[in-house]
Short mmCIF file of C-alpha atoms in Angstrom, two decimals:
data_model
loop_
_atom_site.label_atom_id
_atom_site.label_comp_id
_atom_site.label_asym_id
_atom_site.label_seq_id
_atom_site.Cartn_x
_atom_site.Cartn_y
_atom_site.Cartn_z
CA MET A 1 -0.05 0.11 -0.14
CA ASN A 2 1.46 3.41 -0.92
CA PRO A 3 2.06 5.92 1.95
CA LEU A 4 -0.70 8.53 2.82
CA ALA A 5 0.69 11.83 1.63
CA THR A 6 0.20 15.06 3.67
CA ASP A 7 1.97 18.31 4.30
CA VAL A 8 2.64 17.96 7.86
CA LEU A 9 2.65 14.93 10.32
CA VAL A 10 2.56 16.00 13.96
CA ILE A 11 3.53 13.42 16.47
CA GLY A 12 1.88 14.42 19.86
CA ALA A 13 -1.24 16.27 20.64
CA GLY A 14 -0.15 18.16 23.78
CA PRO A 15 0.20 21.79 23.52
CA ALA A 16 3.10 21.73 21.29
CA GLY A 17 1.56 19.42 18.91
CA ALA A 18 -1.87 20.87 18.92
CA ALA A 19 -0.52 24.48 18.51
CA ALA A 20 1.67 23.23 15.55
CA ALA A 21 -1.24 21.56 13.82
CA ARG A 22 -3.39 24.58 14.41
CA ALA A 23 -0.84 26.93 12.85
CA ALA A 24 0.00 24.69 9.84
CA ALA A 25 -3.61 24.05 9.08
CA SER A 26 -4.48 27.70 9.35
CA ARG A 27 -2.10 28.30 6.47
CA GLY A 28 -4.00 25.95 4.30
CA LEU A 29 -1.64 22.77 4.59
CA THR A 30 -2.91 19.23 5.02
CA VAL A 31 -2.10 18.27 8.51
CA ILE A 32 -2.40 14.81 10.54
CA CYS A 33 -1.78 15.05 14.01
CA ILE A 34 -1.64 11.72 16.13
CA ASP A 35 -1.42 10.93 19.74
CA ARG A 36 -1.10 7.64 21.47
CA ARG A 37 -3.45 8.33 24.38
CA ALA A 38 -6.95 7.11 24.32
CA GLU A 39 -8.33 10.60 25.50
CA ILE A 40 -6.60 14.00 24.79
CA GLY A 41 -4.89 15.47 28.07
CA VAL A 42 -5.69 12.27 30.07
CA PRO A 43 -3.99 11.42 32.33
CA VAL A 44 -2.87 14.90 33.57
CA GLN A 45 1.02 14.75 34.45
CA CYS A 46 1.27 18.63 35.36
CA ALA A 47 1.01 20.94 38.16
CA GLU A 48 -1.35 23.08 35.92
CA PHE A 49 0.18 26.53 36.58
CA VAL A 50 0.84 28.75 33.63
CA PRO A 51 1.88 32.50 33.67
CA MET A 52 -0.30 35.44 32.70
CA PRO A 53 1.24 35.96 29.18
CA LEU A 54 -0.92 32.66 28.22
CA LEU A 55 -4.28 34.26 29.21
CA ARG A 56 -5.39 34.63 25.55
CA THR A 57 -4.77 30.84 24.98
CA VAL A 58 -6.41 29.85 28.29
CA HIS A 59 -9.43 31.98 27.46
CA GLU A 60 -9.58 30.26 24.06
CA THR A 61 -9.75 26.89 25.58
CA ASP A 62 -12.09 27.77 28.45
CA SER A 63 -9.60 26.10 30.96
CA ARG A 64 -9.06 28.66 33.80
CA VAL A 65 -9.66 27.42 37.21
CA GLN A 66 -8.34 30.30 39.52
CA ASP A 67 -5.83 33.09 39.45
CA VAL A 68 -2.61 32.84 41.41
CA ALA A 69 -1.07 36.06 42.92
CA GLY A 70 2.14 35.18 44.50
CA MET A 71 4.97 32.57 45.33
CA LEU A 72 5.81 31.50 48.89
CA THR A 73 9.27 29.92 49.01
CA VAL A 74 10.25 27.91 52.00
CA LEU A 75 13.97 27.42 52.51
CA PRO A 76 15.61 24.44 54.50
CA SER A 77 15.88 26.59 57.66
CA GLY A 78 12.15 27.20 57.36
CA LEU A 79 12.65 30.67 56.48
CA GLN A 80 9.73 31.96 54.14
CA HIS A 81 10.03 34.28 51.25
CA HIS A 82 7.17 35.63 49.51
CA SER A 83 7.32 37.12 45.98
CA VAL A 84 4.76 38.57 43.42
CA PHE A 85 4.19 35.81 40.80
CA PRO A 86 0.90 36.35 38.92
CA GLY A 87 -0.64 33.51 36.78
CA MET A 88 -3.41 31.11 36.43
CA MET A 89 -4.21 27.56 37.58
CA ILE A 90 -5.80 25.65 34.71
CA ASP A 91 -7.66 22.47 33.85
CA ARG A 92 -4.86 20.82 31.94
CA ALA A 93 -6.98 18.20 30.42
CA ARG A 94 -9.39 20.93 29.10
CA PHE A 95 -6.59 22.79 28.11
CA ASP A 96 -5.17 20.35 25.80
CA GLN A 97 -8.59 19.34 24.59
CA GLY A 98 -9.40 23.00 23.66
CA LEU A 99 -6.19 23.34 21.78
CA VAL A 100 -6.98 20.11 19.88
CA GLU A 101 -10.34 21.58 19.16
CA LEU A 102 -9.02 24.78 17.82
CA ALA A 103 -6.56 22.71 15.61
CA GLN A 104 -9.53 20.63 14.28
CA ALA A 105 -11.35 23.73 13.48
CA ALA A 106 -8.50 25.01 11.33
CA GLY A 107 -8.71 21.97 9.46
CA ALA A 108 -6.19 19.60 10.99
CA GLN A 109 -7.04 15.90 11.43
CA VAL A 110 -6.42 14.62 14.82
CA LYS A 111 -6.21 10.73 15.47
CA ILE A 112 -5.91 9.34 19.13
CA ARG A 113 -4.80 5.82 19.85
CA CYS A 114 -2.18 6.11 17.30
CA GLN A 115 1.60 5.54 17.93
CA PHE A 116 4.67 6.48 15.98
CA LEU A 117 6.61 3.60 15.24
CA SER A 118 9.55 4.58 12.96
CA TRP A 119 10.83 7.00 10.41
CA ASP A 120 13.23 6.29 7.66
CA GLY A 121 13.79 9.91 6.53
CA ALA A 122 10.85 9.98 4.13
CA VAL A 123 8.11 7.84 5.63
CA ALA A 124 6.72 7.41 9.08
CA ARG A 125 5.26 4.11 10.17
CA LEU A 126 2.26 4.46 12.49
CA ARG A 127 0.08 2.10 14.50
CA CYS A 128 -3.54 3.01 15.30
CA ASP A 129 -6.03 1.09 17.86
CA THR A 130 -6.86 -1.45 15.29
CA ASP A 131 -3.31 -2.56 15.38
CA GLU A 132 -3.17 -1.92 11.71
CA VAL A 133 0.25 -0.57 10.78
CA PHE A 134 0.06 2.15 8.00
CA THR A 135 2.57 4.72 6.54
CA VAL A 136 2.55 8.41 6.04
CA HIS A 137 4.54 10.34 3.74
CA PRO A 138 4.71 14.07 5.09
CA ARG A 139 6.80 16.87 3.51
CA VAL A 140 7.43 18.03 7.12
CA LEU A 141 7.42 15.99 10.16
CA ILE A 142 7.01 17.72 13.62
CA GLY A 143 7.97 15.88 16.83
CA ALA A 144 5.92 17.12 19.70
CA ASP A 145 5.90 13.90 21.64
CA GLY A 146 7.33 14.80 25.05
CA PRO A 147 10.39 14.18 26.98
CA HIS A 148 10.94 10.70 25.92
CA SER A 149 10.46 11.57 22.12
CA LEU A 150 10.48 8.86 19.65
CA VAL A 151 10.70 11.19 16.82
CA ALA A 152 14.00 12.90 18.27
CA GLU A 153 15.22 9.27 18.86
CA ALA A 154 14.71 8.65 15.22
CA ALA A 155 16.56 11.71 14.23
CA GLY A 156 19.48 10.47 16.05
CA LEU A 157 19.34 12.43 19.40
CA PRO A 158 20.25 10.72 22.68
CA HIS A 159 17.67 10.48 25.47
CA GLN A 160 17.19 13.76 27.59
CA GLN A 161 18.28 14.26 31.10
CA VAL A 162 14.84 14.14 33.20
CA VAL A 163 13.54 14.57 36.78
CA TYR A 164 10.56 12.42 37.88
CA THR A 165 7.77 13.80 39.56
CA ARG A 166 5.00 12.50 41.81
CA GLN A 167 1.84 14.38 42.79
CA TYR A 168 -1.27 14.12 44.73
CA THR A 169 -4.55 15.93 44.45
CA VAL A 170 -5.72 16.82 47.84
CA PRO A 171 -8.73 18.90 49.28
CA LEU A 172 -7.86 22.37 50.02
CA LEU A 173 -9.48 23.51 53.30
CA ARG A 174 -9.65 27.28 52.57
CA PRO A 175 -9.28 29.48 49.63
CA TYR A 176 -5.47 30.06 48.68
CA ALA A 177 -4.03 32.57 46.21
CA ASP A 178 -0.35 31.60 46.30
CA THR A 179 1.88 28.85 45.17
CA ASP A 180 3.97 27.23 47.73
CA ILE A 181 7.62 26.01 46.92
CA PHE A 182 9.59 23.82 49.25
CA LEU A 183 13.33 23.76 48.70
CA SER A 184 14.90 20.70 50.44
CA ASP A 185 17.77 18.18 50.09
CA ALA A 186 14.74 15.70 50.54
CA PHE A 187 13.97 16.60 46.92
CA PRO A 188 17.42 16.66 45.36
CA GLY A 189 17.44 17.98 41.63
CA GLY A 190 13.75 19.21 42.12
CA TYR A 191 11.46 20.80 44.66
CA GLY A 192 8.17 20.35 46.35
CA TRP A 193 5.06 22.43 45.59
CA LEU A 194 1.49 23.23 46.49
CA PHE A 195 -0.64 24.66 43.63
CA PRO A 196 -4.27 25.68 44.54
CA ARG A 197 -7.16 24.70 42.22
CA GLY A 198 -10.36 25.97 43.74
CA PRO A 199 -11.53 23.36 46.20
CA VAL A 200 -8.48 21.11 45.68
CA ALA A 201 -4.74 21.53 45.47
CA ASN A 202 -1.98 19.72 43.64
CA LEU A 203 0.61 18.78 46.14
CA GLY A 204 3.86 17.15 44.57
CA LEU A 205 7.60 17.06 44.19
CA GLY A 206 10.19 16.20 41.64
CA ALA A 207 13.57 14.76 42.14
CA ASP A 208 16.65 13.43 40.42
CA ARG A 209 16.59 9.68 40.80
CA ARG A 210 20.31 9.46 40.72
CA PHE A 211 19.96 11.05 44.24
CA GLU A 212 16.55 9.98 45.49
CA ASP A 213 14.69 7.16 43.89
CA ASN A 214 11.71 6.93 46.42
CA LEU A 215 9.71 9.79 45.74
CA LYS A 216 6.50 8.31 47.62
CA LEU A 217 8.09 8.76 51.08
CA PRO A 218 9.05 12.50 50.91
CA LEU A 219 5.77 13.12 49.35
CA GLU A 220 3.86 11.65 52.14
CA GLN A 221 6.01 13.55 54.61
CA LEU A 222 5.10 16.75 52.77
CA HIS A 223 1.42 15.90 52.72
CA ARG A 224 1.64 15.43 56.39
CA GLN A 225 3.19 18.75 56.86
CA MET A 226 0.50 20.52 54.90
CA VAL A 227 -2.19 18.76 57.03
CA ALA A 228 -0.79 19.84 60.10
CA ARG A 229 -0.64 23.47 58.72
CA GLY A 230 -4.24 23.14 58.26
CA ILE A 231 -4.00 23.85 54.52
CA VAL A 232 -5.19 20.64 53.08
CA GLY A 233 -7.01 17.59 54.06
CA GLU A 234 -5.80 14.09 54.61
CA ALA A 235 -7.62 12.46 51.73
CA VAL A 236 -5.74 11.81 48.51
CA LEU A 237 -8.20 12.29 45.77
CA GLY A 238 -5.79 11.50 42.81
CA ARG A 239 -2.29 10.41 41.89
CA THR A 240 -0.06 11.23 39.14
CA GLY A 241 3.53 11.77 37.96
CA GLY A 242 5.62 12.02 35.04
CA ALA A 243 9.17 13.08 33.65
CA ILE A 244 10.43 16.67 33.00
CA PRO A 245 13.35 17.28 30.82
CA VAL A 246 16.06 19.36 32.40
CA GLY A 247 19.00 19.20 29.90
CA GLY A 248 18.13 22.29 28.06
CA ILE A 249 17.69 23.06 24.33
CA ARG A 250 18.49 20.37 21.76
CA ARG A 251 19.16 20.69 18.14
CA MET A 252 15.60 21.26 16.88
CA VAL A 253 15.96 20.87 13.12
CA HIS A 254 16.96 17.62 11.41
CA GLY A 255 16.28 17.84 7.57
CA ASN A 256 12.66 18.15 7.38
CA VAL A 257 12.08 17.04 10.80
CA VAL A 258 11.31 19.76 13.41
CA LEU A 259 11.10 19.31 17.27
CA ALA A 260 8.96 21.31 19.46
CA GLY A 261 8.02 21.72 23.14
CA ASP A 262 9.55 19.13 25.63
CA ALA A 263 10.84 17.14 22.77
CA ALA A 264 13.12 20.13 21.89
CA GLY A 265 14.06 20.50 25.55
CA LEU A 266 12.45 23.76 25.86
CA THR A 267 11.18 23.07 29.47
CA HIS A 268 12.81 25.31 32.14
CA PRO A 269 15.40 22.77 33.86
CA ILE A 270 14.73 24.53 37.33
CA THR A 271 11.26 25.17 37.65
CA GLY A 272 10.05 22.49 35.19
CA ALA A 273 7.60 24.96 33.47
CA GLY A 274 7.04 23.96 29.97
CA ILE A 275 3.54 24.92 28.79
CA PRO A 276 4.25 28.44 27.55
CA ALA A 277 7.37 27.12 25.46
CA ALA A 278 5.39 24.35 24.23
CA VAL A 279 2.60 26.55 22.84
CA ILE A 280 4.79 29.27 21.39
CA SER A 281 7.28 26.44 19.82
CA GLY A 282 4.43 24.59 18.39
CA GLU A 283 2.97 27.50 16.81
CA GLY A 284 6.49 28.52 15.58
CA ALA A 285 6.96 25.11 14.20
CA GLY A 286 3.70 25.00 12.45
CA LEU A 287 4.30 28.32 10.73
CA ALA A 288 7.72 27.50 9.87
CA ALA A 289 6.39 24.36 8.16
CA ALA A 290 4.07 26.53 6.22
CA ASP A 291 6.74 28.99 5.14
CA CYS A 292 9.20 26.10 4.15
CA LEU A 293 6.72 24.51 1.94
CA ALA A 294 5.80 27.80 0.26
CA GLY A 295 9.40 28.02 -0.90
CA ASP A 296 11.32 29.54 2.13
CA GLU A 297 14.44 27.38 2.22
CA ASN A 298 15.62 28.82 5.65
CA ALA A 299 12.29 28.73 7.41
CA LEU A 300 12.99 25.77 9.75
CA GLU A 301 16.49 26.89 10.78
CA SER A 302 14.92 30.36 11.20
CA TYR A 303 12.46 28.91 13.59
CA ALA A 304 15.27 27.20 15.61
CA GLU A 305 17.03 30.29 15.76
CA ASP A 306 13.91 32.19 16.90
CA MET A 307 13.40 29.57 19.65
CA GLN A 308 17.27 29.87 20.80
CA ASP A 309 16.81 33.63 20.96
CA GLN A 310 13.70 33.45 22.86
CA PHE A 311 14.39 30.73 25.51
CA GLY A 312 18.20 29.83 25.09
CA PRO A 313 19.69 32.38 27.54
CA ALA A 314 17.16 31.69 30.47
CA LEU A 315 17.58 27.80 29.86
CA ALA A 316 21.35 28.06 29.73
CA ARG A 317 21.35 29.78 33.05
CA ALA A 318 18.97 27.24 34.56
CA VAL A 319 21.36 24.34 33.26
CA GLN A 320 24.28 25.93 34.96
CA ARG A 321 22.36 26.49 38.03
CA ARG A 322 21.38 22.75 38.02
CA LYS A 323 25.11 21.81 37.77
CA SER A 324 26.01 23.93 40.73
CA LEU A 325 23.18 22.22 42.82
CA GLU A 326 24.25 18.72 41.68
CA ALA A 327 27.65 19.30 43.09
CA VAL A 328 26.28 19.66 46.76
CA TRP A 329 23.25 17.28 46.84
CA ARG A 330 23.05 14.86 49.72
CA GLN A 331 26.15 17.10 51.31
CA PRO A 332 25.76 19.39 54.27
CA ALA A 333 25.90 22.46 51.89
CA ALA A 334 22.56 21.43 50.32
CA GLN A 335 20.96 22.38 53.48
CA GLU A 336 22.03 25.94 53.53
CA ASP A 337 19.86 28.60 52.55
CA ARG A 338 22.30 30.39 50.58
CA VAL A 339 22.94 27.40 48.35
CA MET A 340 19.18 27.08 47.68
CA ARG A 341 18.70 30.82 47.20
CA SER A 342 21.14 30.60 44.36
CA GLY A 343 19.19 27.78 42.70
CA TRP A 344 15.64 29.25 42.64
CA ILE A 345 14.21 31.87 40.67
CA ALA A 346 12.40 34.00 43.40
CA PHE A 347 15.90 35.07 44.65
CA ASP A 348 18.22 37.60 43.38
CA GLU A 349 21.17 35.34 43.77
CA TYR A 350 19.75 33.09 41.09
CA PHE A 351 20.28 35.92 38.57
CA ALA A 352 23.77 36.86 39.85
CA ALA A 353 26.62 36.47 37.47
#
């Protein structure tokens, strides 16, 4: 059977993939976007916080849950630092679903329960829920398939360095307008968090498994602390977890293969924030594909340069801060406030030369 021809094939229908599919389809291209999950956005593997600059996208997807005003950072000594940090808590599943709906409205074809198998440089092999393997010949292939990107692997890139997370959904006992961040050697390579979502909160942590492999125990301890503070209830209403890439930007263009979002290493290596970069890079990749197919030979490389200009300096600083912290994890220095201050974005020391 001859391969199915399309202008653009997008692997992954998360924020990056859906934004790419929408952008490319809005320019009149034929677009197929596939996702291996049975339901878009599910399971949620996200703390569900986004900054205010994404307000328009959140509004388009009808996914806003509540506003957040500030960030309370708790240092190892117990010292608390409050900073203004406006943003929104979203319903991440609804956010992803809304972006897919916008892509479909623009003309993109979205297939769920469909997995990317291989790429030979011209043809992609896919398997959908019928177990039928079929082939697609895209003019541009966009990899937006997350931190363990099979598209990136097919393009010859090594696996990314990742931090693993574990998160509970717990009852929130009173209205809460801040995000809480907990810096501790108990979460080496990551941090603990509490993000309010109306009547519930996302309580979780991330850690580098080279230093801490058991995420359940420190999360249970954090949960007990929050219960003792009278902020959350004892019940655990849901559990989730996932991987966050922390190695920084990767090479994003490989011939006619383009990477976006987590697959491109655009997630912030300190905070783990990845939704804004996913939406921005996905849209950029989709528009670059359209420009490329319209005859602009430099469009894909220009996209990569734009992403480097926009995200590169901040991500490079974060990678350096991670390296400094890795040198002291599980050592006495890791419990010093001054060390933690230099490794977290709420403090001036983080931005010092």
